[in-house]
XYZ file of C-alpha atoms in Angstrom:
330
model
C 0.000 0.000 0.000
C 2.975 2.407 0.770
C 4.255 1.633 -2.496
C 1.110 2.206 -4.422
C 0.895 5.778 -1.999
C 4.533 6.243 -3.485
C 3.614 5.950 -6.846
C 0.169 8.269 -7.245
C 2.041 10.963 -5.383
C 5.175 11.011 -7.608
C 2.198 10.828 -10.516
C 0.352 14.041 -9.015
C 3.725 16.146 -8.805
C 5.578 15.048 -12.339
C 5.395 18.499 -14.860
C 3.658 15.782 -17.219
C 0.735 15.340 -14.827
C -2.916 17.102 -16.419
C -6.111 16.692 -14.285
C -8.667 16.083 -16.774
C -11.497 19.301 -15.984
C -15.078 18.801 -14.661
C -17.312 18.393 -17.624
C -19.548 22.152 -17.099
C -22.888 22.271 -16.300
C -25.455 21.734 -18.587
C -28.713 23.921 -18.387
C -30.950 22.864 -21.165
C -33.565 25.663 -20.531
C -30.800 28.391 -20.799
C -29.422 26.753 -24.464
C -30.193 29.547 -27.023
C -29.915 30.015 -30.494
C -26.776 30.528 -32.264
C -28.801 33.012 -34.808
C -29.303 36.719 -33.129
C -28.882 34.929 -29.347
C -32.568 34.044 -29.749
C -34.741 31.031 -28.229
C -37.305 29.562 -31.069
C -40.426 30.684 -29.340
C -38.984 34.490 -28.535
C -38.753 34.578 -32.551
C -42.514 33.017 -32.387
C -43.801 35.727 -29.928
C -41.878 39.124 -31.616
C -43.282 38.460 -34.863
C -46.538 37.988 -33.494
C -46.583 40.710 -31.651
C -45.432 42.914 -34.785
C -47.915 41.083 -37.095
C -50.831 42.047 -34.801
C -49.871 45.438 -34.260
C -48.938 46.356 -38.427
C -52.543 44.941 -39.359
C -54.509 46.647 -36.838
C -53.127 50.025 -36.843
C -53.286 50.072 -40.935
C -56.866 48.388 -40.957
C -58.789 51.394 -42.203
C -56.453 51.725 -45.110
C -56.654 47.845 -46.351
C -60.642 48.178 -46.080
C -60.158 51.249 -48.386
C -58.428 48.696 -50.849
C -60.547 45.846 -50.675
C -63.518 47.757 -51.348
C -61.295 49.355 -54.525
C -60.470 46.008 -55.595
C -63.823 44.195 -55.815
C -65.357 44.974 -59.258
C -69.059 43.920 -60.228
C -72.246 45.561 -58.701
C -70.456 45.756 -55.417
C -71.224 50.017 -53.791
C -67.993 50.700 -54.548
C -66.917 50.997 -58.535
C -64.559 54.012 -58.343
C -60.999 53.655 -58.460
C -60.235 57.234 -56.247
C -59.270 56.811 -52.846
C -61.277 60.174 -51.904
C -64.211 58.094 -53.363
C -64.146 55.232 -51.511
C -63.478 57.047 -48.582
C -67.025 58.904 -48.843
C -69.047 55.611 -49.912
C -67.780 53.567 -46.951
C -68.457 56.482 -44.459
C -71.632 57.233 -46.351
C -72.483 53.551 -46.607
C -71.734 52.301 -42.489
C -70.168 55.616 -41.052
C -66.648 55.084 -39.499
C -67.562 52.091 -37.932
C -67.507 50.710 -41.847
C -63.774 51.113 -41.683
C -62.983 47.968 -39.054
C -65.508 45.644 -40.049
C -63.420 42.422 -40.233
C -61.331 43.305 -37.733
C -61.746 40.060 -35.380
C -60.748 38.139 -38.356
C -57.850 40.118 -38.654
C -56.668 39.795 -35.084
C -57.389 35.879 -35.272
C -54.951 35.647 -38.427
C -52.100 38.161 -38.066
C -50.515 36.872 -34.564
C -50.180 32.750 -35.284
C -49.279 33.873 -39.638
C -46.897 36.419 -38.397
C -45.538 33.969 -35.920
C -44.977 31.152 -38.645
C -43.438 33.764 -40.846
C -40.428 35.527 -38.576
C -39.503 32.379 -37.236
C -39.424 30.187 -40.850
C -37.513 33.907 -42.084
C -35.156 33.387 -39.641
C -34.558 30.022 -39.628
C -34.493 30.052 -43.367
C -31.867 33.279 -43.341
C -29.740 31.206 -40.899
C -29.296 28.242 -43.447
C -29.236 29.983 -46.364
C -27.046 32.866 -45.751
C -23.929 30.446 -44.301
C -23.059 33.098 -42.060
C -23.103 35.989 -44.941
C -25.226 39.039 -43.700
C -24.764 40.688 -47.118
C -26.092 37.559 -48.857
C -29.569 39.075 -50.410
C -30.111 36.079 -52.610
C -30.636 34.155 -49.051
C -32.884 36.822 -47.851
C -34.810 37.389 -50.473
C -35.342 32.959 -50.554
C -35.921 32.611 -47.116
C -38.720 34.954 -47.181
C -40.342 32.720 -50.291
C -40.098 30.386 -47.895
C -41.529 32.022 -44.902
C -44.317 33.163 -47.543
C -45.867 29.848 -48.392
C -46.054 28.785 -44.848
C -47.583 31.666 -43.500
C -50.338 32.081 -46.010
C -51.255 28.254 -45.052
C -52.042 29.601 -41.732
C -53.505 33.261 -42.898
C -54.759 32.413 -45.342
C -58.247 31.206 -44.346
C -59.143 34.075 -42.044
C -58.034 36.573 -44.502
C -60.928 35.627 -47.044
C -63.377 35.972 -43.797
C -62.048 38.777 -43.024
C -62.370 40.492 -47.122
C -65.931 39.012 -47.277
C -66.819 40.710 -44.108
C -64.992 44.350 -45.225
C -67.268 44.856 -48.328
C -70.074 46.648 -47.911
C -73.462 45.465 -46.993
C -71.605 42.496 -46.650
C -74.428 39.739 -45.599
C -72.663 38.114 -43.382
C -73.555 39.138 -39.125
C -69.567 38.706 -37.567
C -66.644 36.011 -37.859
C -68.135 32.961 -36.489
C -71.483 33.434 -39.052
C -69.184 33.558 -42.213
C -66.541 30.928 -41.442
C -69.788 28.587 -40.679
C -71.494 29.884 -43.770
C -68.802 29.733 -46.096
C -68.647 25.801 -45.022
C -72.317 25.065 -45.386
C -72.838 26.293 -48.702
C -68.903 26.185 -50.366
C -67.263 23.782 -48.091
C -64.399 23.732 -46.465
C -62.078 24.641 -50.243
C -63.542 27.905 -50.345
C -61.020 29.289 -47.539
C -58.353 28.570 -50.035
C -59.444 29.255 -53.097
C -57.204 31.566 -53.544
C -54.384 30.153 -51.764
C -51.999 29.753 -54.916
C -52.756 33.182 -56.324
C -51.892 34.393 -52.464
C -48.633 32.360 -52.710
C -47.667 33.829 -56.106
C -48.245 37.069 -55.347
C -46.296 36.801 -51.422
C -43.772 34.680 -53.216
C -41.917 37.383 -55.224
C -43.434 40.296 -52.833
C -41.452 38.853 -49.804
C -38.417 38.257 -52.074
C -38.579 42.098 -52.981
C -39.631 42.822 -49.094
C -36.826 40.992 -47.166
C -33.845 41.994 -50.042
C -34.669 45.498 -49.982
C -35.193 45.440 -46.079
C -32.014 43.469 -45.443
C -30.205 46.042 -47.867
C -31.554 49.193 -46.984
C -30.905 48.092 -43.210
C -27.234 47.614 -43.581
C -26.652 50.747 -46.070
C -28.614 53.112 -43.564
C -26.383 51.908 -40.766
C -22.954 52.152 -43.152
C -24.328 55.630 -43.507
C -24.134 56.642 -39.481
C -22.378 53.708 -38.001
C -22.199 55.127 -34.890
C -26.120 55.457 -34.428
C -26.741 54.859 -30.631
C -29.156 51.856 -29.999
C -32.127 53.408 -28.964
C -31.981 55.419 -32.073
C -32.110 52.075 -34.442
C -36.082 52.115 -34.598
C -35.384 54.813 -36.995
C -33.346 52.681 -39.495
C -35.426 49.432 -38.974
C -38.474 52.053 -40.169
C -36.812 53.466 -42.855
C -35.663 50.583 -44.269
C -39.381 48.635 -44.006
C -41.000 51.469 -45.730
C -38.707 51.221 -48.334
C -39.464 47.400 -48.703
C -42.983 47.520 -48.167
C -43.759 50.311 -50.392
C -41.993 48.550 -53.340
C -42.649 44.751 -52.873
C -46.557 46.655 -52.914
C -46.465 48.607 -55.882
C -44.834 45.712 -57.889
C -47.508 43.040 -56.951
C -50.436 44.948 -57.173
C -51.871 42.839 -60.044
C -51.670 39.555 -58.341
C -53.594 41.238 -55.209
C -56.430 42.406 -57.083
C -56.922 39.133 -59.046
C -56.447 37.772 -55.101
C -59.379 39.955 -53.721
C -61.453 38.852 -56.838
C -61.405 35.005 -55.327
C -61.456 35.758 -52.461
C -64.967 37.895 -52.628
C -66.641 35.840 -55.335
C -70.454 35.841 -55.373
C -70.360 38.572 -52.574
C -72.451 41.729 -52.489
C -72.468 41.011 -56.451
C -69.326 40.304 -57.163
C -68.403 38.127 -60.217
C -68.129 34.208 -59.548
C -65.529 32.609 -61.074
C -66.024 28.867 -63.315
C -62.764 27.446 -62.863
C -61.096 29.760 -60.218
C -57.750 30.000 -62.775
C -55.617 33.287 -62.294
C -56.535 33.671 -66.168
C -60.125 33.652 -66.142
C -60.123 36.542 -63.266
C -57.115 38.327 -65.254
C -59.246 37.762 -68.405
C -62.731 39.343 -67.174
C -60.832 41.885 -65.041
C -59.050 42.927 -68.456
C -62.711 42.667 -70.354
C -64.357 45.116 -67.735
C -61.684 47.385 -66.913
C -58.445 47.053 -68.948
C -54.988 46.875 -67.914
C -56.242 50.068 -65.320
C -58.382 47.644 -63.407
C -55.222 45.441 -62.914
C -53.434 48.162 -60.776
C -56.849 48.991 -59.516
C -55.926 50.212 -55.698
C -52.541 50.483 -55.838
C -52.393 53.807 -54.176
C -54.504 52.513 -50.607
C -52.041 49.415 -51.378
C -48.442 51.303 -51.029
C -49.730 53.603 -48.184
C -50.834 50.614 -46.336
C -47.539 48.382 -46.837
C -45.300 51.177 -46.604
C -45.581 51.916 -42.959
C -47.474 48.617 -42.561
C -43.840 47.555 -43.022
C -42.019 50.368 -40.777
C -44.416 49.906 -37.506
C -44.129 45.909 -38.267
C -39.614 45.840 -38.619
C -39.550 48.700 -35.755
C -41.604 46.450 -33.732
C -40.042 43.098 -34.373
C -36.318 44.238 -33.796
C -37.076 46.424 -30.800
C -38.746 42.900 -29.259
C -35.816 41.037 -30.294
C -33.420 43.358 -28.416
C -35.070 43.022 -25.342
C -35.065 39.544 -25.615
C -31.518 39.503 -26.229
C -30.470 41.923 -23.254
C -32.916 39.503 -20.765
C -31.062 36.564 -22.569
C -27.753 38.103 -21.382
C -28.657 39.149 -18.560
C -30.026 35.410 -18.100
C -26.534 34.057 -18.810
C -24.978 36.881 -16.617
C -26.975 35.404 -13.775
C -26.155 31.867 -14.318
């Protein structure tokens, strides 16, 4: 036993001698992401947040639009803004403005969750590390696009049906169990691939110009203080929202005419193809009708976009200062 003594403590004090370390703690519930120091659900809850808050506070305007947009013996024919304005307010009064606003509120918080966090992801795996890589941007958010209109895309026809005016239908709940009863359950999606094709290359013009106008407004003043970055995240969603708008404006109204079919007088469709809407929309209207509310369209996305990227980052930094703090702690 002395020997054996002898031995370990010649072992402990040769220059050779290193003690393996402890393996560290392992805290599963403080493991973050590597992307932007985020956790997957903190992604989930800032763009829901930011979704909720862009579509309610520009509400009035997209009513203006959809009312625009819907041809046939629908009130509303006129393609002026200052017209539409005094039909809906001479039609319902103000209150004429938020009607589909439940369906609205239902949609935008899970869609816009579903869409930050698929961006995100998407951006992560894409870009391999490359912030200035707008080909990855502009994919991920084709990406984040088709699985965010799965989820919106439903509520958003309730909530277009319900906007028009003397829309027959009493609230929410009596459309979405209407709609079922007499179209089934397909009419939620009819138009679902027009949706996708017009959010497709609208997100890849939204998230390319964002991601671009982001980092050249902060290569301008680099040494913008944080609280001050609002400013830039605004600027550059305006930017992006106002021209991913004006650019898809075609593919919207051929969207609102599926999505308000048979309504208040509004054509019905045969075979629901993007042709036979562009066709009759052509026939009644010509090219005009195809950019028919494009004005109500860029002054809703434009700061539709600023209040929604202002929103979303400014919730992301304060998740990442109580994630540091978090790791401070521990």
């Amino acid at each position: 036993m002395a020997t054996e003594a002898t031995e370990a403590s010649a072992k402990l004090k040769s220059p050779d001698f290193r003690p393996v370390p402890s393996p560290p703690d392992f805290h599963p519930e403080i493991v973050v992401s590597a992307h932007d120091g985020l956790r997957f659900w903190q992604f989930m809850i800032a763009g829901s947040i930011a979704g909720s808050v862009e579509h309610m506070a520009m509400f009035p305007v997209d009513t203006v639009k959809t009312h625009m947009q819907a041809l046939g013996s629908c009130p509303i024919k006129s393609v002026g803004v200052r017209q539409a304005l005094r039909s809906i307010l001479k039609t319902e009064g103000p209150a004429g403005f938020y009607r589909g606003i439940g369906a609205m509120g239902l949609g935008a918080g899970p869609a816009h969750a579903v869409y930050f966090t698929v961006y995100e992801d998407c951006k992560k795996f894409f870009s391999g590390g490359d912030p200035n890589n707008s080909v990855a941007h502009a994919a991920s958010g084709v990406c984040a696009t088709v699985a965010s209109d799965a989820v919106f895309t439903p509520m958003d026809m309730v909530k277009q049906r319900l906007q028009l005016s003397n829309s027959p239908y009493k609230g929410v709940l009596d459309c979405v169990t209407r709609v079922l009863r007499d179209e089934g359950f397909k009419a939620f999606y009819a138009s679902y691939r027009t949706t996708v094709l017009m959010n497709a290359p609208f997100t890849a013009v939204h998230f390319a110009t964002y991601e671009a106008a982001k980092r050249g407004l902060l290569e301008v003043s680099p040494d913008i203080v944080n609280n001050e970055q609002w400013i830039v995240h605004a600027t550059a969603g305006a930017a992006a929202g106002a021209s991913a708008a004006f650019v898809t404006t075609p593919l919207d109204v051929v969207k609102t005419q599926l999505q308000c079919q048979g309504v208040c007088g509004c054509d019905r469709f045969k075979s629901g193809s993007i042709e036979d809407v562009v066709r009759t929309i052509l026939k009644k209207d010509g090219y005009r009708g195809l950019m028919r509310g494009w004005v109500p369209r860029m002054l809703f996305h434009a700061p539709a976009a600023a209040i929604c990227w202002s929103t979303y980052e400014a919730i992301k930094s304060l998740f990442q200062e109580l994630n540091g703090s978090s790791d401070e702690m521990t």
